[in-house]
Tab-separated table of C-alpha atoms in Angstrom:
chain	number	residue	atom	x	y	z
Y	1	MET	CA	-28.919	-75.330	-73.084
Y	2	SER	CA	-26.315	-77.673	-72.540
Y	3	GLY	CA	-22.356	-76.729	-73.316
Y	4	LEU	CA	-23.478	-72.432	-72.698
Y	5	SER	CA	-21.091	-70.013	-73.769
Y	6	ALA	CA	-20.719	-66.453	-72.564
Y	7	MET	CA	-18.083	-63.655	-73.172
Y	8	ILE	CA	-17.127	-61.422	-70.072
Y	9	PHE	CA	-15.732	-57.981	-71.654
Y	10	ALA	CA	-13.171	-57.675	-69.009
Y	11	ALA	CA	-10.576	-55.292	-71.247
Y	12	GLY	CA	-11.788	-51.298	-70.464
Y	13	ARG	CA	-9.647	-48.871	-68.391
Y	14	GLY	CA	-12.143	-48.254	-66.290
Y	15	THR	CA	-11.252	-44.426	-66.876
Y	16	ARG	CA	-14.457	-43.145	-64.531
Y	17	MET	CA	-13.680	-45.428	-61.900
Y	18	ARG	CA	-9.962	-43.751	-60.949
Y	19	PRO	CA	-8.331	-43.599	-58.890
Y	20	LEU	CA	-8.899	-47.010	-58.062
Y	21	THR	CA	-8.197	-48.282	-61.464
Y	22	ALA	CA	-4.368	-46.533	-61.079
Y	23	ILE	CA	-3.049	-50.137	-59.911
Y	24	THR	CA	-6.457	-52.055	-59.823
Y	25	PRO	CA	-8.603	-53.263	-62.992
Y	26	LYS	CA	-11.729	-52.190	-62.638
Y	27	PRO	CA	-13.035	-55.733	-62.611
Y	28	LEU	CA	-11.627	-56.508	-59.377
Y	29	ILE	CA	-12.663	-53.643	-57.422
Y	30	GLU	CA	-14.199	-55.191	-55.051
Y	31	VAL	CA	-18.120	-54.128	-54.289
Y	32	PHE	CA	-19.707	-56.027	-50.418
Y	33	GLY	CA	-16.550	-57.979	-50.428
Y	34	LYS	CA	-16.610	-59.844	-53.974
Y	35	ALA	CA	-14.239	-58.531	-57.102
Y	36	MET	CA	-17.197	-57.215	-59.652
Y	37	ILE	CA	-15.915	-60.172	-62.106
Y	38	ASP	CA	-16.620	-62.592	-59.350
Y	39	HIS	CA	-20.235	-61.134	-59.219
Y	40	VAL	CA	-20.622	-61.294	-62.684
Y	41	PHE	CA	-18.926	-65.521	-62.804
Y	42	THR	CA	-21.662	-65.937	-59.837
Y	43	ARG	CA	-24.772	-65.162	-62.044
Y	44	LEU	CA	-23.141	-67.044	-65.150
Y	45	ASP	CA	-22.642	-70.509	-63.084
Y	46	ASP	CA	-25.535	-70.233	-61.280
Y	47	ALA	CA	-27.372	-69.810	-64.826
Y	48	GLY	CA	-25.884	-72.966	-66.002
Y	49	VAL	CA	-22.654	-71.245	-68.256
Y	50	LYS	CA	-19.729	-74.074	-69.088
Y	51	ARG	CA	-17.197	-72.031	-71.413
Y	52	TYR	CA	-15.745	-68.718	-70.669
Y	53	VAL	CA	-13.543	-66.367	-73.031
Y	54	VAL	CA	-12.145	-63.237	-71.040
Y	55	ASN	CA	-10.719	-60.140	-72.766
Y	56	VAL	CA	-7.906	-58.721	-71.288
Y	57	HIS	CA	-5.825	-55.318	-72.316
Y	58	TYR	CA	-5.615	-52.757	-69.579
Y	59	LEU	CA	-3.488	-54.445	-66.169
Y	60	ALA	CA	-4.099	-58.061	-68.431
Y	61	ASP	CA	-1.643	-60.129	-66.246
Y	62	MET	CA	-3.557	-59.199	-63.329
Y	63	ILE	CA	-7.064	-59.975	-64.575
Y	64	GLU	CA	-5.885	-63.330	-66.283
Y	65	VAL	CA	-4.779	-64.530	-63.091
Y	66	HIS	CA	-7.573	-63.788	-60.975
Y	67	VAL	CA	-10.199	-65.376	-63.670
Y	68	ARG	CA	-8.035	-68.679	-63.855
Y	69	ARG	CA	-8.164	-69.360	-60.648
Y	70	HIS	CA	-12.299	-68.897	-60.829
Y	71	ALA	CA	-12.319	-71.944	-63.448
Y	72	PRO	CA	-9.613	-73.584	-64.053
Y	73	GLY	CA	-9.637	-74.987	-67.709
Y	74	ALA	CA	-13.087	-73.222	-68.495
Y	75	VAL	CA	-11.162	-70.023	-69.544
Y	76	THR	CA	-9.932	-68.969	-72.337
Y	77	ILE	CA	-8.220	-65.355	-72.660
Y	78	SER	CA	-8.848	-63.028	-75.667
Y	79	ASP	CA	-6.298	-60.920	-75.344
Y	80	GLU	CA	-6.544	-57.424	-76.192
Y	81	ARG	CA	-3.067	-55.889	-74.843
Y	82	SER	CA	-1.896	-54.785	-78.722
Y	83	GLY	CA	-5.297	-53.321	-79.086
Y	84	LEU	CA	-8.755	-52.177	-77.965
Y	85	LEU	CA	-10.980	-53.435	-80.592
Y	86	ASP	CA	-14.129	-52.015	-78.238
Y	87	THR	CA	-17.459	-54.395	-77.809
Y	88	GLY	CA	-18.368	-55.186	-81.356
Y	89	GLY	CA	-14.912	-56.021	-82.195
Y	90	GLY	CA	-13.532	-57.256	-79.085
Y	91	LEU	CA	-16.734	-59.994	-79.908
Y	92	VAL	CA	-16.083	-60.631	-83.195
Y	93	LYS	CA	-12.093	-61.286	-82.075
Y	94	ALA	CA	-13.831	-64.312	-79.590
Y	95	LEU	CA	-16.300	-65.650	-82.088
Y	96	PRO	CA	-14.081	-68.531	-82.465
Y	97	HIS	CA	-14.053	-69.580	-78.495
Y	98	LEU	CA	-18.297	-69.357	-78.549
Y	99	GLY	CA	-18.832	-72.008	-80.576
Y	100	ASP	CA	-21.760	-72.135	-82.934
Y	101	LYS	CA	-24.727	-71.712	-80.739
Y	102	PRO	CA	-26.211	-68.429	-78.970
Y	103	PHE	CA	-24.063	-67.374	-75.774
Y	104	ILE	CA	-24.451	-64.889	-72.758
Y	105	VAL	CA	-22.310	-61.675	-73.295
Y	106	ALA	CA	-21.584	-59.405	-70.033
Y	107	ASN	CA	-19.647	-56.870	-69.088
Y	108	SER	CA	-18.202	-57.420	-66.690
Y	109	ASP	CA	-19.365	-54.640	-64.011
Y	110	THR	CA	-23.096	-56.065	-64.356
Y	111	PHE	CA	-24.515	-56.080	-60.968
Y	112	TRP	CA	-28.545	-56.549	-60.695
Y	113	LEU	CA	-30.450	-57.808	-56.767
Y	114	GLU	CA	-32.593	-60.896	-58.262
Y	115	GLY	CA	-36.711	-60.649	-58.700
Y	116	ALA	CA	-38.639	-63.563	-58.413
Y	117	PHE	CA	-37.558	-64.911	-61.137
Y	118	PRO	CA	-33.892	-65.838	-62.454
Y	119	THR	CA	-32.690	-63.136	-64.524
Y	120	LEU	CA	-30.638	-65.315	-67.224
Y	121	ARG	CA	-32.534	-68.151	-66.811
Y	122	ARG	CA	-35.602	-66.298	-68.637
Y	123	VAL	CA	-33.130	-64.721	-71.133
Y	124	ILE	CA	-32.110	-68.252	-71.951
Y	125	ASP	CA	-35.532	-69.836	-72.128
Y	126	SER	CA	-36.818	-67.341	-73.872
Y	127	PHE	CA	-34.195	-66.808	-76.355
Y	128	ASP	CA	-35.790	-67.494	-79.952
Y	129	PRO	CA	-33.248	-68.132	-82.791
Y	130	GLU	CA	-36.223	-68.760	-85.001
Y	131	LYS	CA	-37.437	-64.404	-84.296
Y	132	MET	CA	-34.251	-63.105	-82.827
Y	133	ASP	CA	-30.183	-62.433	-83.209
Y	134	ALA	CA	-30.436	-61.209	-79.913
Y	135	LEU	CA	-32.065	-61.162	-76.249
Y	136	LEU	CA	-30.889	-57.922	-73.775
Y	137	VAL	CA	-31.808	-57.522	-70.332
Y	138	LEU	CA	-33.586	-53.913	-69.828
Y	139	ALA	CA	-33.476	-52.419	-66.739
Y	140	PRO	CA	-36.129	-49.773	-65.217
Y	141	THR	CA	-34.075	-46.052	-65.704
Y	142	VAL	CA	-36.523	-45.273	-62.857
Y	143	THR	CA	-35.735	-47.784	-60.209
Y	144	ALA	CA	-31.697	-48.433	-61.338
Y	145	VAL	CA	-29.204	-47.641	-58.767
Y	146	GLY	CA	-26.024	-45.489	-59.842
Y	147	TYR	CA	-27.975	-44.370	-62.680
Y	148	ASP	CA	-28.992	-40.776	-64.097
Y	149	GLY	CA	-28.505	-40.891	-68.072
Y	150	ARG	CA	-31.418	-41.033	-70.275
Y	151	GLY	CA	-32.071	-44.646	-71.062
Y	152	ASP	CA	-31.735	-46.905	-74.029
Y	153	PHE	CA	-34.453	-48.242	-75.726
Y	154	GLN	CA	-38.363	-48.635	-75.873
Y	155	LEU	CA	-39.732	-51.822	-75.009
Y	156	GLU	CA	-42.503	-52.864	-77.933
Y	157	THR	CA	-45.360	-54.920	-76.021
Y	158	ASP	CA	-44.604	-58.010	-78.609
Y	159	GLY	CA	-40.699	-57.668	-76.929
Y	160	ARG	CA	-39.005	-55.554	-79.577
Y	161	LEU	CA	-37.067	-52.853	-79.008
Y	162	THR	CA	-36.894	-49.800	-80.102
Y	163	ARG	CA	-33.739	-46.787	-79.563
Y	164	ARG	CA	-35.052	-43.566	-77.180
Y	165	ARG	CA	-36.221	-40.712	-79.367
Y	166	GLU	CA	-33.787	-37.282	-79.557
Y	167	TYR	CA	-34.198	-35.116	-76.800
Y	168	THR	CA	-36.596	-37.823	-74.921
Y	169	VAL	CA	-35.917	-40.242	-71.269
Y	170	ALA	CA	-36.081	-43.620	-72.284
Y	171	PRO	CA	-38.454	-46.559	-69.627
Y	172	PHE	CA	-35.688	-48.786	-70.253
Y	173	VAL	CA	-31.340	-49.400	-70.107
Y	174	TYR	CA	-29.179	-51.779	-71.466
Y	175	ALA	CA	-28.487	-53.915	-68.160
Y	176	GLY	CA	-25.311	-54.846	-69.771
Y	177	CYS	CA	-25.827	-58.732	-70.275
Y	178	ALA	CA	-27.555	-60.255	-73.464
Y	179	MET	CA	-27.829	-63.895	-75.754
Y	180	MET	CA	-26.540	-63.718	-78.717
Y	181	SER	CA	-26.742	-65.241	-81.567
Y	182	PRO	CA	-23.471	-65.339	-83.540
Y	183	ALA	CA	-25.122	-64.672	-86.851
Y	184	ALA	CA	-25.349	-61.403	-85.205
Y	185	LEU	CA	-21.588	-60.618	-85.495
Y	186	ALA	CA	-22.243	-61.430	-89.568
Y	187	ASP	CA	-20.138	-58.877	-91.907
Y	188	PRO	CA	-18.185	-56.581	-89.115
Y	189	PRO	CA	-17.971	-53.141	-90.418
Y	190	GLY	CA	-14.771	-53.304	-89.213
Y	191	ASP	CA	-12.506	-54.307	-86.542
Y	192	VAL	CA	-12.748	-52.173	-83.951
Y	193	PHE	CA	-16.197	-50.740	-83.056
Y	194	SER	CA	-19.207	-50.735	-80.547
Y	195	LEU	CA	-21.812	-53.761	-80.122
Y	196	ASN	CA	-24.117	-50.910	-80.407
Y	197	VAL	CA	-24.110	-50.996	-84.457
Y	198	ILE	CA	-25.452	-54.593	-84.130
Y	199	PHE	CA	-28.127	-53.481	-82.106
Y	200	ASP	CA	-28.765	-51.028	-84.276
Y	201	ARG	CA	-28.393	-53.747	-87.266
Y	202	LEU	CA	-30.567	-55.991	-85.333
Y	203	ILE	CA	-33.899	-53.089	-84.695
Y	204	ALA	CA	-33.496	-52.185	-88.333
Y	205	LYS	CA	-34.085	-55.915	-89.309
Y	206	GLY	CA	-36.789	-56.330	-85.999
Y	207	ARG	CA	-34.333	-59.064	-84.696
Y	208	LEU	CA	-33.584	-57.174	-81.107
Y	209	TYR	CA	-35.272	-57.514	-78.190
Y	210	GLY	CA	-35.780	-57.596	-74.438
Y	211	VAL	CA	-36.535	-58.378	-71.371
Y	212	ARG	CA	-37.099	-56.769	-68.775
Y	213	LEU	CA	-35.461	-57.325	-65.316
Y	214	ASP	CA	-37.036	-58.600	-62.498
Y	215	GLY	CA	-34.792	-56.920	-59.857
Y	216	LEU	CA	-32.583	-54.940	-58.909
Y	217	TRP	CA	-30.159	-52.800	-61.542
Y	218	LEU	CA	-26.920	-51.454	-59.677
Y	219	HIS	CA	-24.985	-49.169	-61.911
Y	220	VAL	CA	-21.570	-49.444	-60.873
Y	221	GLY	CA	-19.276	-46.740	-62.327
Y	222	THR	CA	-17.425	-44.921	-59.972
Y	223	PRO	CA	-16.558	-45.044	-57.037
Y	224	ARG	CA	-19.288	-43.200	-55.570
Y	225	ALA	CA	-21.735	-45.672	-56.946
Y	226	ILE	CA	-19.879	-48.244	-55.238
Y	227	ARG	CA	-21.039	-46.956	-52.010
Y	228	ASP	CA	-24.577	-47.229	-53.336
Y	229	ALA	CA	-24.482	-50.702	-54.663
Y	230	GLU	CA	-23.261	-52.068	-51.392
Y	231	ARG	CA	-26.312	-49.809	-49.248
Y	232	ALA	CA	-28.741	-51.645	-51.716
Y	233	ILE	CA	-27.244	-55.206	-51.047
Y	234	ARG	CA	-27.582	-54.743	-47.799
Y	235	ALA	CA	-30.664	-53.161	-47.482
Y	236	SER	CA	-32.007	-56.494	-49.681
Y	237	ALA	CA	-30.788	-59.060	-47.357
Y	238	ALA	CA	-32.031	-57.166	-44.140
């Protein structure tokens, strides 16, 4: 897909990463000698992304300077300094900069070690706007590094997603990266809302799909998780 765009969510406060985020925004905290957001840029660059939108709020100036240095002329800043819009609201605000074709969304702390096939290449090749409005990267909960939650989704045999049932553990967790159609954001519920609202709408329509990560997902949400992620990266390179 030519002219591919991506939205990187970088506006959060990173409260679970304190005290490291007292003076450094979470996207700029280093993992294995490289800022978190630069790991994301590498994955997206390799997938052929040409245009970026990055939202900012907490310690916004630091992030803005950093990302403009990474991709001069290819980054648009979506300014949320006046108030956080959450992931859904932030994406709606950024839509005019993402174009009218399907685009990638990624959290600024999205990490995975690739398996046999590049994950984002599979996502791009598998996206079918005739039957889906969003295609999520899913990580198996049992192998995810640094994750101890109950998971998010069941993956049906046809690729459709359903939510984890109450009081159960789901086999897959959303890995913080997806491909979406602008149509998924039609009729937003307000100015501030989570992408989970959109995901649930798409589930009801049968238009939310998933791709299983062919690799190892690294959930980097706390200072301790940084050490776990770096250990996994070193082990993969051995």
